[in-house]
Coordinates of C-alpha atoms in Angstrom, one line a residue:
Chain E
M1 CA 39.6 2.0 8.6
P2 CA 36.5 0.4 7.3
I3 CA 33.3 2.2 6.5
T4 CA 30.7 -0.1 7.9
N5 CA 27.4 1.8 7.9
F6 CA 25.2 4.5 6.5
G7 CA 26.4 7.1 9.0
G8 CA 30.1 6.3 8.5
L9 CA 29.7 6.6 4.7
L10 CA 28.1 10.0 4.9
N11 CA 30.4 11.2 7.7
F12 CA 33.4 10.6 5.5
A13 CA 31.7 12.4 2.6
E14 CA 31.3 15.4 4.9
E15 CA 34.9 15.2 5.9
I16 CA 36.0 15.1 2.2
E17 CA 33.8 18.1 1.4
K18 CA 35.1 20.1 4.5
Q19 CA 38.7 19.4 3.6
D20 CA 38.3 20.4 0.0
M21 CA 36.2 23.4 0.9
A22 CA 38.9 24.7 3.3
F23 CA 41.6 24.3 0.6
Y24 CA 39.5 26.0 -2.1
S25 CA 38.6 28.9 0.2
S26 CA 42.2 29.4 1.0
V27 CA 43.2 29.3 -2.7
A28 CA 40.4 31.8 -3.5
A29 CA 42.0 34.2 -1.1
N30 CA 45.6 33.6 -2.3
P31 CA 47.0 36.6 -4.1
E32 CA 49.1 34.3 -6.4
M33 CA 45.8 32.8 -7.7
S34 CA 43.8 36.0 -7.9
D35 CA 42.9 35.4 -11.6
L36 CA 41.2 32.2 -10.6
S37 CA 39.6 33.5 -7.4
D38 CA 36.0 33.3 -8.7
L39 CA 36.5 29.7 -9.8
F40 CA 37.8 28.5 -6.5
Q41 CA 35.3 30.5 -4.6
G42 CA 32.7 28.7 -6.7
F43 CA 34.2 25.3 -5.8
A44 CA 34.1 26.2 -2.1
K45 CA 30.5 27.2 -2.4
D46 CA 29.7 23.9 -4.1
G47 CA 31.4 22.2 -1.2
K48 CA 29.2 24.1 1.3
K49 CA 26.1 23.1 -0.7
N50 CA 27.3 19.5 -0.8
I51 CA 27.7 19.4 2.9
V52 CA 24.1 20.7 3.4
H53 CA 23.0 18.1 0.9
I54 CA 24.9 15.3 2.7
L55 CA 23.6 16.3 6.1
R56 CA 20.0 16.5 4.9
T57 CA 20.5 13.1 3.3
R58 CA 21.8 11.7 6.6
R59 CA 18.8 13.1 8.4
E60 CA 16.1 12.2 6.0
N61 CA 17.0 8.9 4.5
V62 CA 17.9 6.8 7.5
T63 CA 15.5 4.0 7.9
E64 CA 15.8 1.2 10.4
M65 CA 14.2 -1.4 8.2
I66 CA 17.1 -1.4 5.9
L67 CA 19.9 -0.2 8.1
E68 CA 22.2 -2.9 6.9
P69 CA 26.0 -3.0 7.2
I70 CA 28.2 -1.9 4.3
I71 CA 30.8 -4.5 3.4
D72 CA 34.3 -4.2 1.9
F73 CA 34.5 -0.4 1.8
F74 CA 37.5 1.4 3.3
R75 CA 38.6 5.0 3.9
K76 CA 42.2 4.4 3.0
P77 CA 42.1 4.7 -0.8
F78 CA 40.2 8.0 -0.5
V79 CA 42.4 9.6 2.1
L80 CA 44.3 12.7 0.8
E81 CA 46.8 14.5 3.0
S82 CA 45.8 18.1 3.6
R83 CA 48.1 20.7 1.9
D84 CA 48.7 24.4 2.5
D85 CA 48.3 26.3 -0.7
K86 CA 50.7 29.0 0.6
Q87 CA 53.5 26.4 0.3
M88 CA 52.6 25.5 -3.2
D89 CA 53.2 27.1 -6.6
R90 CA 50.4 27.5 -9.2
S91 CA 50.9 24.3 -11.0
Q92 CA 51.0 22.3 -7.8
I93 CA 47.8 23.9 -6.6
L94 CA 46.1 23.0 -9.9
E95 CA 47.5 19.4 -9.8
Y96 CA 46.4 19.0 -6.2
S97 CA 42.9 20.3 -7.0
Q98 CA 42.6 17.7 -9.7
K99 CA 43.6 15.0 -7.2
M100 CA 41.0 16.2 -4.8
E101 CA 38.4 16.1 -7.4
A102 CA 39.4 12.6 -8.6
R103 CA 39.3 11.4 -5.0
A104 CA 35.8 12.8 -4.4
I105 CA 34.5 11.4 -7.7
A106 CA 35.9 8.0 -6.9
Y107 CA 34.4 8.1 -3.4
Y108 CA 31.0 9.2 -4.5
T109 CA 30.9 6.6 -7.4
E110 CA 31.9 3.7 -5.2
G111 CA 29.8 4.9 -2.2
A112 CA 26.7 5.1 -4.4
I113 CA 27.2 1.5 -5.4
K114 CA 27.8 0.4 -1.8
I115 CA 24.6 2.1 -0.5
K116 CA 22.3 1.1 -3.4
A117 CA 19.9 -0.4 -0.8
L118 CA 18.9 3.2 -0.1
P119 CA 18.3 4.6 -3.5
E120 CA 17.8 8.2 -2.3
V121 CA 21.2 8.2 -0.6
S122 CA 22.8 6.6 -3.7
Q123 CA 21.3 9.3 -5.8
A124 CA 22.5 12.0 -3.4
L125 CA 26.1 10.7 -3.7
K126 CA 25.8 10.6 -7.5
L127 CA 24.7 14.2 -7.5
A128 CA 27.5 15.3 -5.3
G129 CA 29.9 13.4 -7.7
K130 CA 28.4 15.2 -10.7
K131 CA 29.4 18.6 -9.3
R132 CA 32.9 17.3 -8.8
I133 CA 33.0 16.0 -12.4
A134 CA 32.1 19.6 -13.5
H135 CA 35.0 20.9 -11.4
T136 CA 37.4 18.5 -13.1
K137 CA 36.3 19.7 -16.5
K138 CA 36.8 23.4 -15.4
L139 CA 40.2 22.6 -14.1
S140 CA 41.2 20.7 -17.2
S141 CA 40.2 23.6 -19.4
L142 CA 42.6 26.0 -17.7
Chain L
M1 CA 31.6 17.6 38.3
T2 CA 28.0 18.5 38.9
L3 CA 25.6 16.4 36.9
P4 CA 22.6 18.0 35.2
I5 CA 19.3 17.3 36.9
M6 CA 16.3 16.7 34.6
K7 CA 13.3 18.9 35.4
N8 CA 9.6 18.6 34.8
Y9 CA 7.9 20.7 32.2
I10 CA 4.6 21.9 33.5
N11 CA 2.4 24.7 32.2
G12 CA 5.1 26.0 29.9
E13 CA 7.7 26.2 32.6
W14 CA 10.7 24.1 33.7
V15 CA 10.0 23.2 37.3
E16 CA 11.6 21.1 40.0
S17 CA 9.8 18.1 41.2
N18 CA 8.4 17.7 44.7
G19 CA 10.0 14.3 44.9
T20 CA 12.8 13.3 47.2
T21 CA 14.1 10.3 45.4
M22 CA 16.8 10.8 42.9
G23 CA 17.8 8.4 40.1
D24 CA 21.0 8.2 38.1
V25 CA 21.2 8.3 34.3
T26 CA 24.1 6.2 33.1
N27 CA 25.9 6.1 29.7
P28 CA 25.6 2.4 29.1
A29 CA 28.7 2.3 26.9
T30 CA 31.0 3.7 29.6
G31 CA 29.0 2.9 32.8
K32 CA 29.5 6.6 33.8
K33 CA 26.7 8.7 35.4
I34 CA 25.8 11.5 33.0
A35 CA 22.7 13.0 34.7
Q36 CA 20.2 12.7 37.5
V37 CA 16.5 12.7 37.6
V38 CA 14.1 13.3 40.4
Y39 CA 11.3 10.8 40.6
G40 CA 8.1 12.8 40.5
T41 CA 5.2 12.5 42.8
K42 CA 1.4 12.4 42.8
D43 CA 1.5 16.2 43.4
D44 CA 3.7 16.7 40.3
V45 CA 1.1 14.8 38.2
E46 CA -1.7 16.7 39.8
Q47 CA -0.1 20.0 38.8
A48 CA 0.6 18.8 35.2
V49 CA -3.0 17.5 34.8
K50 CA -4.4 20.7 36.2
A51 CA -2.4 22.8 33.7
A52 CA -3.4 20.5 30.9
Q53 CA -7.1 20.5 31.9
E54 CA -7.1 24.3 32.0
A55 CA -5.3 24.6 28.7
F56 CA -7.8 22.2 27.0
V57 CA -10.6 24.8 27.2
Q58 CA -9.0 27.1 24.6
W59 CA -6.8 24.5 22.8
R60 CA -9.9 22.5 21.7
E61 CA -11.4 25.7 20.2
T62 CA -8.2 26.4 18.2
P63 CA -9.0 25.5 14.6
P64 CA -7.4 22.2 13.5
L65 CA -5.4 23.9 10.8
T66 CA -3.9 26.3 13.4
R67 CA -3.1 23.3 15.6
A68 CA -1.5 21.6 12.6
R69 CA 0.7 24.7 12.1
Y70 CA 2.1 24.2 15.6
I71 CA 2.9 20.6 14.6
F72 CA 4.6 21.9 11.4
R73 CA 6.7 24.1 13.6
I74 CA 7.7 21.1 15.7
K75 CA 9.0 19.5 12.6
D76 CA 11.2 22.5 11.8
V77 CA 12.7 22.6 15.3
F78 CA 13.3 18.9 15.3
E79 CA 15.1 19.0 12.0
E80 CA 17.3 21.8 13.3
N81 CA 18.1 19.8 16.4
F82 CA 18.2 16.4 14.7
E83 CA 21.8 15.5 15.4
E84 CA 21.8 16.8 18.9
I85 CA 18.7 14.7 19.8
A86 CA 20.3 11.7 18.2
Q87 CA 23.6 12.1 20.1
T88 CA 21.8 12.6 23.4
L89 CA 19.8 9.4 22.7
T90 CA 22.9 7.4 21.9
M91 CA 24.6 8.7 25.1
E92 CA 21.9 7.6 27.5
N93 CA 20.5 4.6 25.7
G94 CA 23.6 3.1 24.0
K95 CA 22.2 2.4 20.6
I96 CA 24.5 3.2 17.7
I97 CA 24.3 6.7 16.2
D98 CA 22.8 5.5 12.9
E99 CA 20.1 3.7 14.9
A100 CA 19.5 6.9 16.9
R101 CA 19.2 8.9 13.8
A102 CA 16.7 6.4 12.4
E103 CA 14.7 6.7 15.5
V104 CA 14.7 10.5 15.4
R105 CA 13.6 10.2 11.8
R106 CA 10.7 8.0 12.8
M107 CA 9.8 10.4 15.5
I108 CA 9.6 13.2 12.9
E109 CA 7.6 11.0 10.5
N110 CA 4.9 10.9 13.1
V111 CA 5.0 14.7 13.4
E112 CA 4.6 14.8 9.6
H113 CA 1.7 12.4 9.6
A114 CA -0.1 14.3 12.4
T115 CA -0.1 17.4 10.3
A116 CA -2.7 15.7 8.1
A117 CA -5.3 16.3 10.8
T118 CA -7.5 18.5 8.7
T119 CA -8.1 15.4 6.5
L120 CA -7.8 12.5 8.9
M121 CA -9.9 14.1 11.7
C122 CA -12.8 14.7 9.4
G123 CA -16.1 13.1 10.3
Y124 CA -18.9 12.0 8.0
T125 CA -22.4 13.0 7.0
L126 CA -25.5 11.4 5.6
E127 CA -28.6 13.3 4.5
D128 CA -32.1 11.9 4.9
I129 CA -31.4 9.2 7.4
A130 CA -35.2 9.5 7.8
K131 CA -37.5 11.9 6.0
G132 CA -36.0 15.4 6.4
I133 CA -33.5 14.3 9.0
D134 CA -29.7 14.6 8.4
S135 CA -27.1 13.0 10.5
Y136 CA -23.4 13.7 10.9
G137 CA -20.6 12.4 13.1
H138 CA -17.7 14.6 14.0
R139 CA -14.7 13.9 16.0
Q140 CA -14.3 15.9 19.2
P141 CA -11.2 16.0 21.4
M142 CA -11.8 14.7 24.8
G143 CA -9.4 16.4 27.3
V144 CA -6.2 15.3 28.9
F145 CA -4.3 12.3 27.7
A146 CA -1.1 10.7 29.0
G147 CA 1.8 8.7 27.7
I148 CA 4.0 6.3 29.6
V149 CA 6.9 5.2 27.5
P150 CA 9.9 2.8 27.6
Y151 CA 13.7 3.1 27.6
N152 CA 14.4 1.4 24.3
F153 CA 13.0 4.1 22.0
P154 CA 13.0 7.2 24.2
A155 CA 12.7 9.6 21.3
M156 CA 10.3 7.9 18.9
V157 CA 7.7 6.1 21.1
P158 CA 6.2 9.1 22.8
W159 CA 5.7 10.6 19.4
W160 CA 3.6 7.6 18.3
F161 CA 0.9 9.3 20.4
L162 CA 1.7 12.9 21.4
P163 CA 1.5 14.8 18.1
Y164 CA -1.9 13.1 17.3
A165 CA -3.3 14.0 20.8
L166 CA -2.3 17.6 20.3
V167 CA -3.4 18.1 16.8
T168 CA -6.8 16.6 17.5
G169 CA -7.2 19.3 20.2
N170 CA -6.3 17.3 23.4
T171 CA -3.7 18.3 25.9
Y172 CA -1.0 15.9 27.1
V173 CA 1.1 14.7 30.0
L174 CA 4.1 12.6 29.2
K175 CA 6.1 10.4 31.5
P176 CA 9.4 9.4 29.9
S177 CA 11.4 6.4 31.1
E178 CA 13.4 7.2 34.2
Q179 CA 16.3 5.4 32.7
V180 CA 16.5 7.7 29.7
P181 CA 15.0 11.1 30.6
M182 CA 17.5 13.2 28.8
T183 CA 16.2 12.6 25.3
Q184 CA 12.7 13.8 25.9
T185 CA 14.1 16.7 28.0
K186 CA 16.0 17.8 24.9
I187 CA 12.9 17.3 22.8
F188 CA 10.8 19.3 25.2
E189 CA 13.4 22.1 25.0
C190 CA 12.5 22.1 21.3
L191 CA 8.8 22.2 22.1
D192 CA 9.4 25.1 24.4
E193 CA 10.8 27.0 21.3
V194 CA 7.7 26.2 19.3
G195 CA 5.6 28.2 21.8
F196 CA 2.6 26.1 22.6
P197 CA 0.0 27.8 24.8
E198 CA 0.9 27.1 28.5
G199 CA -0.3 23.7 29.7
V200 CA -1.0 22.1 26.3
V201 CA 2.0 19.8 26.6
N202 CA 3.6 18.7 29.9
M203 CA 6.2 16.3 31.1
V204 CA 6.7 14.6 34.5
H205 CA 9.7 12.5 35.2
G206 CA 9.5 9.6 37.5
S207 CA 8.8 6.0 38.2
K208 CA 5.9 3.9 39.6
D209 CA 4.4 6.6 41.7
V210 CA 4.0 8.8 38.7
V211 CA 2.5 5.9 36.7
N212 CA 0.0 5.1 39.4
A213 CA -1.0 8.8 39.8
I214 CA -1.6 9.0 36.0
L215 CA -3.6 5.7 36.0
D216 CA -5.8 6.8 38.9
H217 CA -6.4 10.4 37.9
Q218 CA -10.0 11.1 37.2
D219 CA -9.3 13.9 34.7
I220 CA -7.1 11.9 32.4
Q221 CA -9.2 10.5 29.5
G222 CA -6.8 8.0 28.1
V223 CA -3.4 6.5 28.4
S224 CA -0.9 5.2 25.8
F225 CA 1.7 2.8 27.1
V226 CA 4.6 0.8 25.6
G227 CA 6.7 -1.6 27.7
S228 CA 6.7 -5.1 29.0
T229 CA 3.7 -7.4 28.8
A230 CA 3.3 -7.6 32.5
T231 CA 3.1 -3.8 32.9
A232 CA 0.9 -3.5 29.8
E233 CA -1.6 -5.8 31.3
Y234 CA -1.4 -3.9 34.6
I235 CA -2.0 -0.6 32.9
Y236 CA -4.8 -2.0 30.9
K237 CA -6.6 -3.3 34.0
R238 CA -6.1 -0.1 36.0
C239 CA -7.3 2.1 33.2
G240 CA -10.3 -0.1 32.8
E241 CA -11.1 0.3 36.5
T242 CA -10.9 4.1 36.2
G243 CA -12.8 4.3 32.9
K244 CA -10.0 5.4 30.7
R245 CA -9.3 4.7 27.1
V246 CA -6.1 2.7 26.9
Q247 CA -3.6 1.4 24.3
A248 CA -1.0 -0.7 26.0
L249 CA 1.7 -2.3 23.9
G250 CA 3.6 -5.1 25.5
G251 CA 6.4 -7.6 24.8
A252 CA 7.3 -9.9 21.9
K253 CA 8.9 -13.1 20.8
N254 CA 9.4 -12.5 17.2
I255 CA 10.2 -15.4 14.8
V256 CA 12.1 -15.0 11.6
G257 CA 11.4 -18.1 9.3
V258 CA 13.7 -18.9 6.5
M259 CA 12.5 -21.1 3.7
P260 CA 14.7 -23.4 1.7
D261 CA 14.2 -21.2 -1.4
A262 CA 15.2 -18.0 0.4
N263 CA 17.7 -15.7 -1.3
L264 CA 20.4 -15.7 1.3
D265 CA 22.7 -13.5 -0.7
A266 CA 20.2 -10.7 -0.6
G267 CA 18.6 -11.6 2.8
I268 CA 21.5 -12.2 5.2
P269 CA 22.3 -8.5 5.9
S270 CA 18.7 -7.7 7.0
L271 CA 18.4 -11.0 8.8
V272 CA 21.5 -10.1 10.9
T273 CA 20.2 -6.6 11.5
S274 CA 16.9 -8.0 12.6
F275 CA 18.4 -9.8 15.5
Y276 CA 21.3 -7.5 16.5
G277 CA 20.0 -4.1 15.6
V278 CA 19.6 -2.0 18.8
A279 CA 21.4 -4.9 20.5
G280 CA 18.1 -6.9 20.2
Q281 CA 16.3 -4.3 22.4
R282 CA 13.4 -3.6 20.1
C283 CA 10.0 -5.1 20.3
L284 CA 10.3 -6.0 16.6
A285 CA 13.7 -7.6 16.9
G286 CA 14.1 -11.2 15.7
S287 CA 14.5 -13.5 18.6
I288 CA 14.0 -17.0 17.1
L289 CA 15.6 -17.8 13.8
A290 CA 13.6 -20.7 12.3
P291 CA 15.1 -22.3 9.2
V292 CA 12.8 -24.7 7.4
G293 CA 14.2 -27.9 6.0
D294 CA 17.6 -28.4 4.6
I295 CA 18.6 -24.7 4.5
A296 CA 19.5 -24.8 8.2
D297 CA 23.2 -25.6 8.1
E298 CA 24.0 -23.2 5.3
L299 CA 22.0 -20.4 6.9
L300 CA 23.6 -20.9 10.3
E301 CA 27.1 -21.0 8.8
R302 CA 26.5 -17.7 6.9
F303 CA 24.6 -16.1 9.8
L304 CA 27.4 -16.9 12.2
A305 CA 30.0 -15.6 9.8
E306 CA 28.3 -12.2 9.7
A307 CA 27.4 -12.1 13.4
K308 CA 31.1 -12.6 14.3
K309 CA 32.0 -9.5 12.2
I310 CA 29.8 -7.2 14.2
K311 CA 32.0 -4.7 16.1
V312 CA 30.5 -4.1 19.5
G313 CA 31.3 -0.7 21.1
D314 CA 30.3 2.8 22.0
G315 CA 27.5 3.8 19.8
L316 CA 28.9 7.3 19.2
S317 CA 31.7 5.9 17.0
D318 CA 30.6 5.3 13.5
Q319 CA 32.8 2.2 13.5
T320 CA 30.5 0.5 15.9
G321 CA 28.0 -2.1 14.6
M322 CA 26.2 -2.9 17.9
G323 CA 26.0 -0.9 21.1
P324 CA 25.6 -2.0 24.8
M325 CA 22.5 -3.1 26.7
A326 CA 20.7 0.0 27.9
G327 CA 21.6 -0.7 31.5
K328 CA 23.3 -3.0 34.0
I329 CA 20.0 -4.6 34.9
H330 CA 19.3 -5.4 31.3
Q331 CA 22.8 -6.8 30.8
D332 CA 22.3 -9.1 33.8
R333 CA 18.9 -10.2 32.6
V334 CA 20.3 -11.2 29.1
L335 CA 23.3 -13.0 30.7
A336 CA 20.9 -14.9 32.9
Y337 CA 18.9 -16.0 29.8
I338 CA 22.1 -17.2 28.2
E339 CA 22.9 -19.3 31.3
K340 CA 19.3 -20.6 31.2
G341 CA 19.8 -21.7 27.6
I342 CA 22.9 -23.6 28.4
E343 CA 21.3 -25.2 31.4
E344 CA 18.3 -26.4 29.4
G345 CA 20.5 -28.0 26.8
A346 CA 20.6 -25.6 23.8
T347 CA 24.0 -25.6 21.9
L348 CA 25.8 -22.3 22.4
V349 CA 27.5 -21.8 19.1
L350 CA 28.4 -18.1 19.5
D351 CA 29.0 -16.8 23.0
G352 CA 28.6 -13.1 23.7
R353 CA 29.0 -13.3 27.5
D354 CA 32.5 -12.2 27.9
C355 CA 32.3 -9.2 25.6
K356 CA 35.2 -6.8 26.2
V357 CA 35.3 -3.5 24.5
E358 CA 38.5 -1.5 24.3
G359 CA 38.2 1.8 26.0
C360 CA 34.9 0.9 27.6
P361 CA 35.7 -1.5 30.5
D362 CA 32.6 -0.6 32.5
G363 CA 30.1 -0.7 29.6
F364 CA 27.1 -3.0 29.7
F365 CA 28.0 -5.1 26.7
V366 CA 26.8 -8.4 25.6
G367 CA 28.2 -9.7 22.3
P368 CA 26.2 -11.4 19.5
T369 CA 25.1 -14.8 20.8
V370 CA 23.6 -17.7 19.0
F371 CA 22.1 -20.9 20.3
D372 CA 21.4 -23.8 18.0
N373 CA 19.2 -26.8 18.6
V374 CA 16.7 -24.8 20.6
T375 CA 13.4 -26.6 21.1
P376 CA 10.0 -24.7 21.3
D377 CA 9.5 -25.5 24.9
M378 CA 12.8 -24.1 26.2
T379 CA 12.7 -20.9 28.2
I380 CA 14.8 -19.0 25.6
A381 CA 12.2 -19.9 22.9
R382 CA 9.3 -18.8 25.0
E383 CA 10.3 -15.7 27.0
E384 CA 11.3 -12.3 25.7
I385 CA 15.0 -11.9 26.2
F386 CA 15.4 -8.4 24.8
G387 CA 19.0 -8.8 23.9
P388 CA 21.4 -9.9 21.1
V389 CA 20.6 -13.6 21.6
V390 CA 19.4 -15.7 18.7
S391 CA 17.7 -19.0 19.3
V392 CA 17.8 -21.3 16.3
V393 CA 14.7 -23.5 16.2
R394 CA 15.0 -25.9 13.2
C395 CA 11.7 -26.7 11.6
S396 CA 11.1 -29.7 9.4
T397 CA 8.2 -28.3 7.5
F398 CA 6.5 -25.0 6.8
E399 CA 3.6 -26.1 8.9
D400 CA 6.0 -26.6 11.9
L401 CA 7.1 -23.0 11.4
I402 CA 3.5 -21.7 11.4
K403 CA 2.8 -23.7 14.5
L404 CA 5.9 -22.3 16.2
V405 CA 4.9 -18.7 15.3
N406 CA 1.4 -19.2 16.6
T407 CA 2.2 -20.9 19.9
R408 CA 4.5 -18.3 21.4
N409 CA 3.0 -16.3 24.3
F410 CA 3.2 -13.2 22.2
A411 CA 1.9 -12.1 18.8
N412 CA 3.8 -9.0 17.9
A413 CA 5.7 -9.5 14.7
A414 CA 6.9 -12.4 12.4
C415 CA 9.0 -12.4 9.3
L416 CA 9.5 -14.9 6.5
Y417 CA 12.4 -15.1 4.0
T418 CA 11.3 -16.9 0.8
D419 CA 11.2 -16.6 -2.9
S420 CA 7.8 -18.3 -3.0
G421 CA 4.7 -16.1 -3.3
A422 CA 2.5 -19.0 -2.2
A423 CA 4.5 -19.5 1.0
A424 CA 4.5 -15.8 1.7
R425 CA 0.8 -15.6 1.2
K426 CA 0.1 -18.6 3.5
F427 CA 2.4 -17.0 6.1
K428 CA 0.7 -13.6 6.0
Y429 CA -2.7 -15.3 6.1
E430 CA -2.1 -17.7 9.0
A431 CA 0.5 -16.1 11.3
L432 CA -1.2 -14.5 14.3
P433 CA 1.2 -11.6 14.9
S434 CA -0.1 -8.3 13.6
M435 CA 3.1 -7.1 12.0
V436 CA 4.5 -9.3 9.2
G437 CA 7.6 -8.9 7.2
I438 CA 8.3 -10.7 3.9
N439 CA 12.0 -10.7 3.2
I440 CA 12.1 -7.8 5.7
G441 CA 13.7 -8.5 9.1
I442 CA 12.2 -5.7 11.1
A443 CA 8.5 -5.4 10.3
A444 CA 8.1 -1.8 11.6
P445 CA 5.0 -0.1 10.3
M446 CA 5.6 3.5 9.3
S447 CA 3.7 6.4 10.9
F448 CA 0.8 6.2 8.4
F449 CA 0.1 2.5 9.3
P450 CA -0.9 1.2 12.7
F451 CA 1.8 -0.2 15.0
G452 CA 1.0 -2.9 17.5
G453 CA 0.6 -6.6 18.0
S454 CA -2.1 -8.8 19.2
G455 CA -2.5 -11.5 21.9
N456 CA -0.2 -10.7 24.9
S457 CA 1.7 -8.2 22.8
M458 CA -1.1 -5.6 22.9
F459 CA -3.9 -4.7 25.3
G460 CA -6.5 -2.4 24.0
D461 CA -8.3 -1.9 20.7
I462 CA -6.6 0.9 18.8
K463 CA -2.9 0.7 18.0
A464 CA -0.2 3.4 17.8
H465 CA -0.2 5.8 15.0
G466 CA -1.7 5.1 11.6
Q467 CA -5.1 6.5 10.7
E468 CA -6.8 4.8 13.6
I469 CA -4.9 6.9 16.1
F470 CA -7.3 9.8 15.3
Q471 CA -10.1 7.6 16.7
F472 CA -8.2 7.0 19.9
F473 CA -7.9 10.7 20.6
T474 CA -11.4 11.7 19.6
D475 CA -15.0 10.9 20.5
T476 CA -17.2 10.7 17.5
K477 CA -20.2 12.8 18.3
V478 CA -23.2 11.8 16.2
V479 CA -25.9 14.5 15.6
M480 CA -29.3 13.8 14.1
E481 CA -30.9 17.0 13.0
R482 CA -34.3 18.1 11.8
W483 CA -35.7 21.6 11.1
F484 CA -39.4 22.3 11.0

């Protein structure tokens, strides 16, 4: 499915954040992962902040003068099937978390380029991506 | 299923109208009725004006900074309800959700600008205009003002006026378009949360009877109107007869010129949006595409390629690039213009007449349409179509373009795509329309600049928003003072 406009781009960002936040919240409450509960709770909190940030960006940076279509941008490469952490072992959870982060970083990086006509939006996506890069580093250090 | 019935908001209460005529509100994407509205009467207007008149006494004494704080509160409530307002707007008007969001944003930008009243409402002073005599002019609110607004921007347009009227100490009566009353009803629910003193802001739904009652009412000091040129002229004359201030913004026939040196790679997306945004139902929409010289064929080829990619559909889907006409009557009108273009000999190169949308068989859709070889005297090059119909008028020279721009019956907006500063300057200098875009397809002034055309696109002196709006809503009282 193509992402053709400003709203579509930010809506999908919101979907990504919600999906990831739900997973991380669940992992944070998973007894098998109790030693990493704070880390995953932190990731879930970041997701919540990112959603607020994305929604504010969608409200405040929409301008009809440059409401131009987005070209050649598709959801498909960024779609990740939802997983239930209760059905996964520790290493699978960590591996899947890395995948989610990589997906988000790729989406925010490409999205920021596609929406460069609206610099504030582009910047907002880059910021959201920055948080995800920090997540990746934390996951890699485990 | 029982449909919601829109109520009037008078003296801080939701009240039922005295009217007996009921109108339907239709979702233009589905053709389904989604609400009903009672057309108000002269009595409804009378009640609203009475409430506003009574509220004015205390409201004008409320310090400007305190009034501005109410306006700040409006902003907060609007931000909280942003998405709901945008969704309501798309449902009853049809524009795509991003366009609805952009409109709500512009509405809020006017609220933000109005909060500057403590600066922008200031008067001026000069000492010693004669020996020992000082003079000062200060802006005073005048009383009750009214707004009569159109269907194409049901959220934003009322707010080109309303927040400025309130912040300057006036009280207000608004008549939304009867086709799209839900958006302002939602917005007035927000205002109800803000907690204005009773009667400061009022809303009466309705049609011509409400308009005439407003125009004839002796206690209304001024009227702001946006709509067709014919109605703008009518409003202007009637307000003149009853001694009211008036700003009446009418129709448009906007030309987008493209010079041979234009950067098409950068410009095509905004060019396409200019013509097809809001399905061409904005007074700033491009209507005539006027390539100059030998760029015409390449421009047309590239424009058509992009126009064909536009996905027409229900505006609530974020996959949709263009929504329906706002109503059946508008769809029929646009289709009639397409027939007229064919009849008068223009070449129909993209035909949007038989536009089918999956899942929306009863929607009022017209697809992107392009006519080539349109001549300046054809109906489709002279009259406002207000739909997604592009008339390509090929110009041999830049002078031909200027002549084309300055010989339409309207003078709202004009745009030029060029890489030449000299051409841009000449265009800005010589084009009659009051809103000019250079490498911008929609020359929409923001809240801190005035919005409005000239010629038959605007009747009155002071335009919407900008700094000037503070003049419209105030009388400058000049005092000359001497003490012995």
